[in-house]
Each structure stands twice: as C-alpha cells, then as structure tokens.
PDB file of C-alpha atoms in Angstrom:
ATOM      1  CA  UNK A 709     -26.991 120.097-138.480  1.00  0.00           C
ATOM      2  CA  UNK A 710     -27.436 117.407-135.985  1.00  0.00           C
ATOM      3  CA  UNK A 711     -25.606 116.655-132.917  1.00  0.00           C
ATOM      4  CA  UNK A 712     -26.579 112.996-132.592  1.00  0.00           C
ATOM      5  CA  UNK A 713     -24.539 111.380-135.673  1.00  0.00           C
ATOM      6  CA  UNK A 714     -26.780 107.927-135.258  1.00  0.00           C
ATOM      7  CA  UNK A 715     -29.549 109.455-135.532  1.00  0.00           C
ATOM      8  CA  UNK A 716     -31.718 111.023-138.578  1.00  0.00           C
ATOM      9  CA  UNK A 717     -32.188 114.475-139.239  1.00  0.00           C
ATOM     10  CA  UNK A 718     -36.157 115.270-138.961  1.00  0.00           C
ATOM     11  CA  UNK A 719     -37.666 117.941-140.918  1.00  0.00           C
ATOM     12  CA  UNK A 720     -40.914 120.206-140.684  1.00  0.00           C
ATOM     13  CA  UNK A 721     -42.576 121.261-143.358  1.00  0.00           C
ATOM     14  CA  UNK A 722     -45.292 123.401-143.084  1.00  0.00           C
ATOM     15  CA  UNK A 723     -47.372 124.977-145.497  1.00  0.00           C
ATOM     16  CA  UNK A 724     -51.035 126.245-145.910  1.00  0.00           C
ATOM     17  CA  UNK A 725     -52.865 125.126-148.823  1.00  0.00           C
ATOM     18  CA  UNK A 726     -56.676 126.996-149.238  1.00  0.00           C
ATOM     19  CA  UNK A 727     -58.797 124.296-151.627  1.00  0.00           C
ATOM     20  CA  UNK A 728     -58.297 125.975-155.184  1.00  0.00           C
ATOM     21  CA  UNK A 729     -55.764 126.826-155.763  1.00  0.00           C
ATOM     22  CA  UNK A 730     -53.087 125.543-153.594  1.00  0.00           C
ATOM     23  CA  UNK A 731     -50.155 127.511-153.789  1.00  0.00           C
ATOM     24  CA  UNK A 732     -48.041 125.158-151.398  1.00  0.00           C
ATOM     25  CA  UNK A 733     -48.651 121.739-152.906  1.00  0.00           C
ATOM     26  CA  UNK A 734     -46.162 121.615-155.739  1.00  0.00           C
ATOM     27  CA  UNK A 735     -43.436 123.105-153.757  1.00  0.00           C
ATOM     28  CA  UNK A 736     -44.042 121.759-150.610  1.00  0.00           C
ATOM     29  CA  UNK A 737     -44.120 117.523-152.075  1.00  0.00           C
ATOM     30  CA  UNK A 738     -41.315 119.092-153.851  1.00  0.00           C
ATOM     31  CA  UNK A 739     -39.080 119.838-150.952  1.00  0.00           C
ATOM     32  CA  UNK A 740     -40.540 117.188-148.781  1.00  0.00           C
ATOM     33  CA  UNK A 741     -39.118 114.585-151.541  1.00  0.00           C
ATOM     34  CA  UNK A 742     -35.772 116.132-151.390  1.00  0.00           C
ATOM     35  CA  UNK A 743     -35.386 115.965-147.495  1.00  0.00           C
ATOM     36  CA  UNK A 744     -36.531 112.425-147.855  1.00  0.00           C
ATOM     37  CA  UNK A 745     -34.281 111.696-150.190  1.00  0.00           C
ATOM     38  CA  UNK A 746     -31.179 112.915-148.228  1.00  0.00           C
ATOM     39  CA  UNK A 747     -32.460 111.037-145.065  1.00  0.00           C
ATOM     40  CA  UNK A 748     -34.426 112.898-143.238  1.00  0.00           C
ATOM     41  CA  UNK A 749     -37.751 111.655-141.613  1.00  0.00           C
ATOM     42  CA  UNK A 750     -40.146 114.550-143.128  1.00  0.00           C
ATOM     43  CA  UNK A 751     -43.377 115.401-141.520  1.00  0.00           C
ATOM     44  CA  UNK A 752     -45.658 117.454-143.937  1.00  0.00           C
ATOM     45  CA  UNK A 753     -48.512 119.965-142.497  1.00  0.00           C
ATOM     46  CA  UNK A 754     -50.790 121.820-144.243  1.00  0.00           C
ATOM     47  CA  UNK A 755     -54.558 121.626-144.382  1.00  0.00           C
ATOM     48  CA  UNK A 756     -55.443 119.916-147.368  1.00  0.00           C
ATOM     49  CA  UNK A 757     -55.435 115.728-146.465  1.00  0.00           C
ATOM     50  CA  UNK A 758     -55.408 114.519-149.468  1.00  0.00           C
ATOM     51  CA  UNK A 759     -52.582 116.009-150.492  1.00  0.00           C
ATOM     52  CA  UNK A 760     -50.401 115.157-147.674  1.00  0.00           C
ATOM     53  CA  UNK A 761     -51.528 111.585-147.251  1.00  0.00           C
ATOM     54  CA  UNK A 762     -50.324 111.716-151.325  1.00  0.00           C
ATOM     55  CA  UNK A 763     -46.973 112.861-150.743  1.00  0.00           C
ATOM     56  CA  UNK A 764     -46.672 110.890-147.410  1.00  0.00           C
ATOM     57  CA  UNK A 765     -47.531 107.455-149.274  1.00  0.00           C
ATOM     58  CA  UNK A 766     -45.116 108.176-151.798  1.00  0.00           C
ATOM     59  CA  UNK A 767     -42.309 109.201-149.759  1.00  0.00           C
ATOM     60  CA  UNK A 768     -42.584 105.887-148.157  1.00  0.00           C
ATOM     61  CA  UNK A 769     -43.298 103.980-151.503  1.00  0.00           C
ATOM     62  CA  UNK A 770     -39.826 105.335-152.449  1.00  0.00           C
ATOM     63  CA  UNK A 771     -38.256 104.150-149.249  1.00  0.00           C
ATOM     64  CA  UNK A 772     -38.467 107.369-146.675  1.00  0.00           C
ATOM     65  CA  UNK A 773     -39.657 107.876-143.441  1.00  0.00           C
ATOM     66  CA  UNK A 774     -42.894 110.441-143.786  1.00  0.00           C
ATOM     67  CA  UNK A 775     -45.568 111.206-142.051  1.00  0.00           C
ATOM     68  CA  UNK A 776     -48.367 114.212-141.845  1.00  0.00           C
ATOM     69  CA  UNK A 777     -50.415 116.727-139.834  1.00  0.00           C
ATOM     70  CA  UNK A 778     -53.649 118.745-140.621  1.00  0.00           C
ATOM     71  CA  UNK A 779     -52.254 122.135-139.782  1.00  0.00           C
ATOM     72  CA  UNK A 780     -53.444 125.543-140.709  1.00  0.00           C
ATOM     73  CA  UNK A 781     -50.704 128.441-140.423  1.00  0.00           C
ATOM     74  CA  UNK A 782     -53.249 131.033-139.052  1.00  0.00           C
ATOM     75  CA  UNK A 783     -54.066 129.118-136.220  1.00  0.00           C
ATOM     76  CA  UNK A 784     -51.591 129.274-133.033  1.00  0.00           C
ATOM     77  CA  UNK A 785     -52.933 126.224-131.592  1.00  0.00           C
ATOM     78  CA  UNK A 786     -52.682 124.400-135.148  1.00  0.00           C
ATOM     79  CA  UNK A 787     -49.165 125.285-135.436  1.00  0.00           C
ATOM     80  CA  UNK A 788     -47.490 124.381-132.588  1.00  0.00           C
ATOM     81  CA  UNK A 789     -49.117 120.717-132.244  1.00  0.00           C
ATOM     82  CA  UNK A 790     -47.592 120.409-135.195  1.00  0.00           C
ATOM     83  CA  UNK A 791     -44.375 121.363-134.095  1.00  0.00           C
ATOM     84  CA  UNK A 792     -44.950 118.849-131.051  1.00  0.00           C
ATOM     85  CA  UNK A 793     -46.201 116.360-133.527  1.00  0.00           C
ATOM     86  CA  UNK A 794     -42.635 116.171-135.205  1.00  0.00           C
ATOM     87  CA  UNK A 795     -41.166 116.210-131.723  1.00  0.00           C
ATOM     88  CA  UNK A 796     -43.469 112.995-130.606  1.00  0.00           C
ATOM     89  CA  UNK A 797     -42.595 111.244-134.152  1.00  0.00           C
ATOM     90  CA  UNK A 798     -39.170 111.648-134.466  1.00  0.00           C
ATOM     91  CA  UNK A 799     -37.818 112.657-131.065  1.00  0.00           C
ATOM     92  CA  UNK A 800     -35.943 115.832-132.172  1.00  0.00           C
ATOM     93  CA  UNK A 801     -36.737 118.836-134.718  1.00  0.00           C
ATOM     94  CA  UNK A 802     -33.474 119.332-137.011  1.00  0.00           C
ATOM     95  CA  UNK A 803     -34.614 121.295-139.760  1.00  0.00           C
ATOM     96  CA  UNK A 804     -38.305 123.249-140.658  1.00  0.00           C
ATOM     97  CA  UNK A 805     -39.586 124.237-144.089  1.00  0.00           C
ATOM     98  CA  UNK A 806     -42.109 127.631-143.893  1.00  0.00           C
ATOM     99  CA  UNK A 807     -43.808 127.253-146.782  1.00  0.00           C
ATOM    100  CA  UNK A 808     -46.963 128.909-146.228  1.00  0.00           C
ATOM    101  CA  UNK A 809     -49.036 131.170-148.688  1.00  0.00           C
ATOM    102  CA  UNK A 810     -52.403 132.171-149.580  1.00  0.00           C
ATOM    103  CA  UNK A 811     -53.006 134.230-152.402  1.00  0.00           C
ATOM    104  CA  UNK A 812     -54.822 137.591-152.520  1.00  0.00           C
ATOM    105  CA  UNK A 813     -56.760 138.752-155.511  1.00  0.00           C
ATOM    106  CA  UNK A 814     -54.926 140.533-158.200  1.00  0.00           C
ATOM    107  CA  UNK A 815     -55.687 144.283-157.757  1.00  0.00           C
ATOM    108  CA  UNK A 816     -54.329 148.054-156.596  1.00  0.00           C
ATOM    109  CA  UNK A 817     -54.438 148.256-152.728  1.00  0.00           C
ATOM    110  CA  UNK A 818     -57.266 150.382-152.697  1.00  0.00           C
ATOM    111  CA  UNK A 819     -59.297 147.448-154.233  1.00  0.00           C
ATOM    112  CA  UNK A 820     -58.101 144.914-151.791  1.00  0.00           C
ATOM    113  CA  UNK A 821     -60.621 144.545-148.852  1.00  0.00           C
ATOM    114  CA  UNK A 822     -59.137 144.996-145.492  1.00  0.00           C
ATOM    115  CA  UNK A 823     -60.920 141.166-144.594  1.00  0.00           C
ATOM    116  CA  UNK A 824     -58.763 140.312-147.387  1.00  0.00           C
ATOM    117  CA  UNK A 825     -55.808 142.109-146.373  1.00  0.00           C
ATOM    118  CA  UNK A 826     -55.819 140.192-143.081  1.00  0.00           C
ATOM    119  CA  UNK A 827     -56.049 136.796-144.580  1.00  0.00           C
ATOM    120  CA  UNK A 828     -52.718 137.665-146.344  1.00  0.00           C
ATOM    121  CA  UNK A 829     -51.332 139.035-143.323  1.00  0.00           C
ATOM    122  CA  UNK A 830     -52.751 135.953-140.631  1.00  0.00           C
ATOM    123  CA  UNK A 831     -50.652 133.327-143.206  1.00  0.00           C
ATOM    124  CA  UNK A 832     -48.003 135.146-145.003  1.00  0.00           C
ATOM    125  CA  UNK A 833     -46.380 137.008-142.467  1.00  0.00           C
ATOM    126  CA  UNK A 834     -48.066 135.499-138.939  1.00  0.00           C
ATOM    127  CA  UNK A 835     -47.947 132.475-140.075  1.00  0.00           C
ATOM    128  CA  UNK A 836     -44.601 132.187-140.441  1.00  0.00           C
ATOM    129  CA  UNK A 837     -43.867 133.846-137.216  1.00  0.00           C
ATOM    130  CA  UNK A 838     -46.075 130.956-135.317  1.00  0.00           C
ATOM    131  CA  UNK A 839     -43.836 128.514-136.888  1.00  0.00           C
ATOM    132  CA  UNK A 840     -40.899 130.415-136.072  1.00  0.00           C
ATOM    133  CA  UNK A 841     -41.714 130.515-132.351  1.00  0.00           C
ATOM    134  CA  UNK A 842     -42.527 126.945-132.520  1.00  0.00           C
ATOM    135  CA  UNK A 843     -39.307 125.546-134.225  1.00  0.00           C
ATOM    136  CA  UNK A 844     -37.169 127.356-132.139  1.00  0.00           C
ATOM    137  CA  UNK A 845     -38.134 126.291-128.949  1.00  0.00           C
ATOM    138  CA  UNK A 846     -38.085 122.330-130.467  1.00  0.00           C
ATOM    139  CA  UNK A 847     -35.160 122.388-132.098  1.00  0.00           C
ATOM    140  CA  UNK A 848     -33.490 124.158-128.251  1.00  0.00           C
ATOM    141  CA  UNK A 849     -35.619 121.023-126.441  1.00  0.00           C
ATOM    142  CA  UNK A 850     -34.109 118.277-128.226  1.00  0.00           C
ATOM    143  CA  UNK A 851     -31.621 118.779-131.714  1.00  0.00           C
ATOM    144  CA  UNK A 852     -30.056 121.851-129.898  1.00  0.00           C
ATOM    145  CA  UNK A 853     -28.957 123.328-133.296  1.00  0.00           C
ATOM    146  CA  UNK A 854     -30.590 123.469-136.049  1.00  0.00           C
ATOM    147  CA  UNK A 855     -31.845 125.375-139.552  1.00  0.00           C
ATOM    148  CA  UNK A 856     -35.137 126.886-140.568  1.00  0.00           C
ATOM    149  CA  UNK A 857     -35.859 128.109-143.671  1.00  0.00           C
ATOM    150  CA  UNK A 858     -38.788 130.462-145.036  1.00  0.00           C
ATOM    151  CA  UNK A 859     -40.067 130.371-148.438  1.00  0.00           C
ATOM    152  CA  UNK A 860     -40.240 134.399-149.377  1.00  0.00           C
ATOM    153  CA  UNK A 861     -40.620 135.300-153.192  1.00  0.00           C
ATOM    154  CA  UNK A 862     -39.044 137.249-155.637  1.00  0.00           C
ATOM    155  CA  UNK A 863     -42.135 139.478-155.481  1.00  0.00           C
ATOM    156  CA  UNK A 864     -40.555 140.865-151.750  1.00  0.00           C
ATOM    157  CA  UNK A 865     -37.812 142.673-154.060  1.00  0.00           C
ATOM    158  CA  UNK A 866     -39.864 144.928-156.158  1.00  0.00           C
ATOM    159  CA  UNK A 867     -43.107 146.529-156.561  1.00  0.00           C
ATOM    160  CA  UNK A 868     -46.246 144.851-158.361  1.00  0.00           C
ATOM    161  CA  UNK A 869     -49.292 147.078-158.242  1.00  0.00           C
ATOM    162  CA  UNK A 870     -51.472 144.161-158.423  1.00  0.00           C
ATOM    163  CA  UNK A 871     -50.380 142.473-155.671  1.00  0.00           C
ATOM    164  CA  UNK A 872     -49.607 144.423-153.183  1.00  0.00           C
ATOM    165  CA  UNK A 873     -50.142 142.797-149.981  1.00  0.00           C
ATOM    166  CA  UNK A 874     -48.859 139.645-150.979  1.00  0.00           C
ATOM    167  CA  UNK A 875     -45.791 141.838-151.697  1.00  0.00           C
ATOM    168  CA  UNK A 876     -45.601 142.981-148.311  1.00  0.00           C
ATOM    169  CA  UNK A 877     -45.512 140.405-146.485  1.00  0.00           C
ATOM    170  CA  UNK A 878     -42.941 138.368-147.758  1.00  0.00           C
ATOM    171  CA  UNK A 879     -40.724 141.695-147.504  1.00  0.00           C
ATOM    172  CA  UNK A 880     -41.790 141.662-144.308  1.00  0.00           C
ATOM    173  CA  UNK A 881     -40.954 137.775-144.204  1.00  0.00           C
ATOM    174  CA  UNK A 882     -37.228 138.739-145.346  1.00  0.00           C
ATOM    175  CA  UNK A 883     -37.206 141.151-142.206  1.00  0.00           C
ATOM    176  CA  UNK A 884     -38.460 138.805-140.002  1.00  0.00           C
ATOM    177  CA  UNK A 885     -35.829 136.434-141.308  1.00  0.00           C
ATOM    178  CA  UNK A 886     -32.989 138.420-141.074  1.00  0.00           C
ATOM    179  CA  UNK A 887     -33.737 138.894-137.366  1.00  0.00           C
ATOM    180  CA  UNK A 888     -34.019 135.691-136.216  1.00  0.00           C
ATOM    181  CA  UNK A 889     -30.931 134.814-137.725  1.00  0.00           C
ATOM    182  CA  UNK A 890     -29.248 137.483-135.954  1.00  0.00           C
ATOM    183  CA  UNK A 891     -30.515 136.387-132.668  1.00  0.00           C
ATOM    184  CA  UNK A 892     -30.660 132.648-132.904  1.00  0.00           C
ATOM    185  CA  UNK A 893     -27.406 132.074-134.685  1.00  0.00           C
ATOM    186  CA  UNK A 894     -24.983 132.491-132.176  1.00  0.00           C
ATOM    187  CA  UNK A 895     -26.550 129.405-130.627  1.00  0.00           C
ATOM    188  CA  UNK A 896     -26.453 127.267-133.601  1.00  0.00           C
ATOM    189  CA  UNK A 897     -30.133 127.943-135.004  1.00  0.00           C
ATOM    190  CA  UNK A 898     -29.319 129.169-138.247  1.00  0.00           C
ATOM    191  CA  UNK A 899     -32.463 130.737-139.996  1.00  0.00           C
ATOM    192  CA  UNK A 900     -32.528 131.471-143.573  1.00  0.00           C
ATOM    193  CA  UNK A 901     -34.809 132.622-146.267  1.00  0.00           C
ATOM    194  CA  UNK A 902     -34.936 132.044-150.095  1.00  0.00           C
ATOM    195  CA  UNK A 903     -36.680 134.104-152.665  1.00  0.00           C
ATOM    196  CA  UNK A 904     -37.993 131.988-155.663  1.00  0.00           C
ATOM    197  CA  UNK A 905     -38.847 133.319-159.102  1.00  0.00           C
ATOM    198  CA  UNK A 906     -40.852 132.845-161.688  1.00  0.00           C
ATOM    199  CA  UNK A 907     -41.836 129.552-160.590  1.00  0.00           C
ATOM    200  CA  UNK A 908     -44.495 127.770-162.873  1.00  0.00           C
ATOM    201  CA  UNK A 909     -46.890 126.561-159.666  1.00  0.00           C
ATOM    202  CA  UNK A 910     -50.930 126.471-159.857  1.00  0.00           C
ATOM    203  CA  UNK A 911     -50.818 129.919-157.999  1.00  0.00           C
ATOM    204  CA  UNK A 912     -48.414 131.858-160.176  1.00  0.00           C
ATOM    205  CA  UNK A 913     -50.661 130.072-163.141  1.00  0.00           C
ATOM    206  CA  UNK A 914     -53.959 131.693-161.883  1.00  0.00           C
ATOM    207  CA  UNK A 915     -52.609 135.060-161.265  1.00  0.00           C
ATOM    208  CA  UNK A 916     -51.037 135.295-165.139  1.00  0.00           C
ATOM    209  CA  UNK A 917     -54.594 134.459-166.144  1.00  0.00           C
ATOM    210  CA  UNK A 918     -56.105 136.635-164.308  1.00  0.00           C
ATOM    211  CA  UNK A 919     -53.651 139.706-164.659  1.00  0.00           C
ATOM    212  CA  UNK A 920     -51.919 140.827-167.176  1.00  0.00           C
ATOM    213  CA  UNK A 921     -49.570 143.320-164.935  1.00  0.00           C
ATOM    214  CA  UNK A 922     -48.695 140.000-162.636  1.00  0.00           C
ATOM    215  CA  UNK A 923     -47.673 138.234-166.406  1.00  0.00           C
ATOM    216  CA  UNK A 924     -45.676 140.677-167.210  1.00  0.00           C
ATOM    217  CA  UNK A 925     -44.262 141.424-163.100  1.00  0.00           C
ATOM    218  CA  UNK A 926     -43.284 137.558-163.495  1.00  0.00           C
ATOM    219  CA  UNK A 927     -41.556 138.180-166.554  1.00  0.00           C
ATOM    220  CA  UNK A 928     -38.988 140.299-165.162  1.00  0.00           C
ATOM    221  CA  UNK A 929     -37.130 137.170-163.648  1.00  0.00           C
ATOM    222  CA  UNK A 930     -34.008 136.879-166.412  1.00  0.00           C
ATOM    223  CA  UNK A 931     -34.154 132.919-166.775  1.00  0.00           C
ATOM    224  CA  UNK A 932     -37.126 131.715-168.968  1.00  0.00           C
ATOM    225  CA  UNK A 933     -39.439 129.721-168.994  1.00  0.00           C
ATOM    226  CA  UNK A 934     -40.168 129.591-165.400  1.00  0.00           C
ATOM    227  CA  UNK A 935     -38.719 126.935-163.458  1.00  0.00           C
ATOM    228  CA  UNK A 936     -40.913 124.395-161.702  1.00  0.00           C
ATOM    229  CA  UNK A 937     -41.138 123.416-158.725  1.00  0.00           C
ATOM    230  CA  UNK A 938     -39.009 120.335-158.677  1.00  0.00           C
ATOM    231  CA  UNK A 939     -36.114 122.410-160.332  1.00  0.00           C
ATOM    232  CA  UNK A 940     -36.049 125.301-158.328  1.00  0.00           C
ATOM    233  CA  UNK A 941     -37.887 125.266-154.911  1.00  0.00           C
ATOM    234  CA  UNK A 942     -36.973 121.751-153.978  1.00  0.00           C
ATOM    235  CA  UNK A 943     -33.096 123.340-154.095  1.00  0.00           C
ATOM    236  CA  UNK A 944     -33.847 125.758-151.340  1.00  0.00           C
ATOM    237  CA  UNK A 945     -34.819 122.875-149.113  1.00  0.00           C
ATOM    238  CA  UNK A 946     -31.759 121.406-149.954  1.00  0.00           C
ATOM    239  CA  UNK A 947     -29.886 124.563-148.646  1.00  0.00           C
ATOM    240  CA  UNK A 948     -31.527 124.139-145.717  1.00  0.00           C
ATOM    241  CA  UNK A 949     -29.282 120.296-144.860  1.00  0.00           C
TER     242      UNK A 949
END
C-alpha cells in the first residue's frame, strides 16, 4: 500500500453526517478505530464536530495518531480541503474511506420530492465522486499508490419501493466504482467498493420504524440479527490495508 516502508500509512475518512440521524457515525468511528489500530494516522471528516472531536480523542486515548476536519460531501470546496488537510497532516494520502450518506424519506418515487431527490443525489452519488477526484490526485502527489474504498449497501442489489433513490445511487456508486478501478489500477490506485447488510446503525433503525416494507427489505439479508457496525463495516476498512 505504501511505498515509503518508514513511514505510516494515512487514511481519509470521509463521511456526511445530517444532525438526526447520522447515518455515518457508527460506521465511520468504527472504521476509523480499525485503521488506527493497524497504524495508520486517520483523519476523520464529516460535519458533525462533536462527533469527530469524540472519535479523534479516543483514537489518541488508545494510542493512535487522529485528527479531524469539518467537511460536508456536497460541497466541492469542502471536500477537497479535506483531502489537502490529510496531505498537510500526514504528508501523503495512502488509503480513503467514502462513507457518505444521507437518508431520504421512506416512500414510492412518485412521493419523493425532486428537492429531496437531489439531496440524495448531491451526497450519495456526487459526493463520492468529489472525494474520488480528490484522493486520486493526493494519493498520485505524494503515496503514488494507493486504495480507496466506497461504502455502497446491500440496498444497490435489489429493489425496495420505499427507498428508491437511496437505491440508486449506491448502484450508481457500484458503477462509479467499478470504473475507477478499471482506470486507476494499472497505476497502483486500487479502488474498491463494499456492500454492507443489514447493519443495525441509527439510520437503518429509523427507517424499520418508520416502514414496514424497509423492515421487511432488510430482512432479506440471510445472517440475523443484523450485524453492527463494529462487526461488519469496520471489516471493509480493513480490506481496504
């Protein structure tokens, strides 16, 4: 993964997480842990402070090297300082973490409102692609090679009629995924994504009790009960060393 043996990977890990609830918090301190743990200096970004400065503090408590950025994943500018932000910390981007999400009401398309539709499009899907664009050229300015990894969902792989746009994108995630790989690869940027199931986070908790048809959707993942975070997310980032 890295090219300089004497020094530490660093790791990215962005995520976007709208005040209640936060659909990248569990997963995100999750997978930040776990790159600490294996010695990489982390740098969280998402938008929520508290939580970051949370995770950050006990990262360090625990003997890792963290730090954080305020960063929301709908805003270019946002993004890519905190691309450079990892870059000024750490000297080198090895590895980034897409974790963003925001969650769209539970509901058939033709209930969704097309402000609403964007908001799941601007993070979800072009989000991830700011980050993309970002890592990229960081990891080519200093690491050379590299790995970046986006957090897609088992809901890419099947229909849900009640959340359809949500669906979407993180197909449209996979696709996204696939192509980068194909076109960074050969120069040692390997890009990956994983596709978590039913994953017992505060988001997947506030669809179930608010749909019924998103209970049962989750249900259709074999392994019960869902997996939390720490179990099953935090292995992805893992893949990612």
């Amino acid at each position: 993964m890295t090219n300089t043996p004497t020094s530490p990977p660093s790791a990215c890990c962005p995520a976007r997480s709208p005040s209640s609830p936060a659909p990248g918090a569990e997963s995100r301190a999750a997978a930040a842990r776990l790159f600490a743990r294996e010695g990489a200096r982390v740098l969280l970004a998402a938008r929520t402070e508290a939580q970051l400065k949370a995770v950050t503090e006990e990262i360090r408590e625990a003997g890792g090297t963290a730090d954080y950025v305020v960063c929301d994943l709908a805003d270019a500018t946002s993004v890519r300082a905190a691309v450079d932000r990892a870059v000024d910390l750490y000297g080198r981007l090895d590895v980034a973490f897409n974790n963003g999400a925001t969650i769209q009401r539970p509901g058939p398309m033709d209930e969704l409102t097309e402000g609403e539709f964007d908001q799941v499009y601007g993070v979800n899907l072009k989000g991830v692609w700011l980050a993309m664009v970002a890592q990229v050229a960081a990891i080519r300015a200093t690491a050379r090679t590299g790995a970046i990894v986006n957090n897609s969902s088992v809901g890419s792989l099947m229909g849900n009629p009640e959340l359809p746009a949500y669906g979407a994108m993180k197909r449209a995630v996979n696709s996204l995924t696939e192509s980068a790989a194909v076109t960074y690869g050969p120069e040692g940027i390997r890009v990956n994504a994983i596709a978590p199931g039913n994953t017992l986070t505060e988001m997947i908790q506030a669809w179930e009790a608010e749909s019924p048809v998103s209970r049962s959707g989750s249900r259709r993942t074999p392994a019960a009960p869902g997996g939390g975070p720490r179990r099953d997310r935090a292995g992805g980032g893992l893949a990612a060393q």
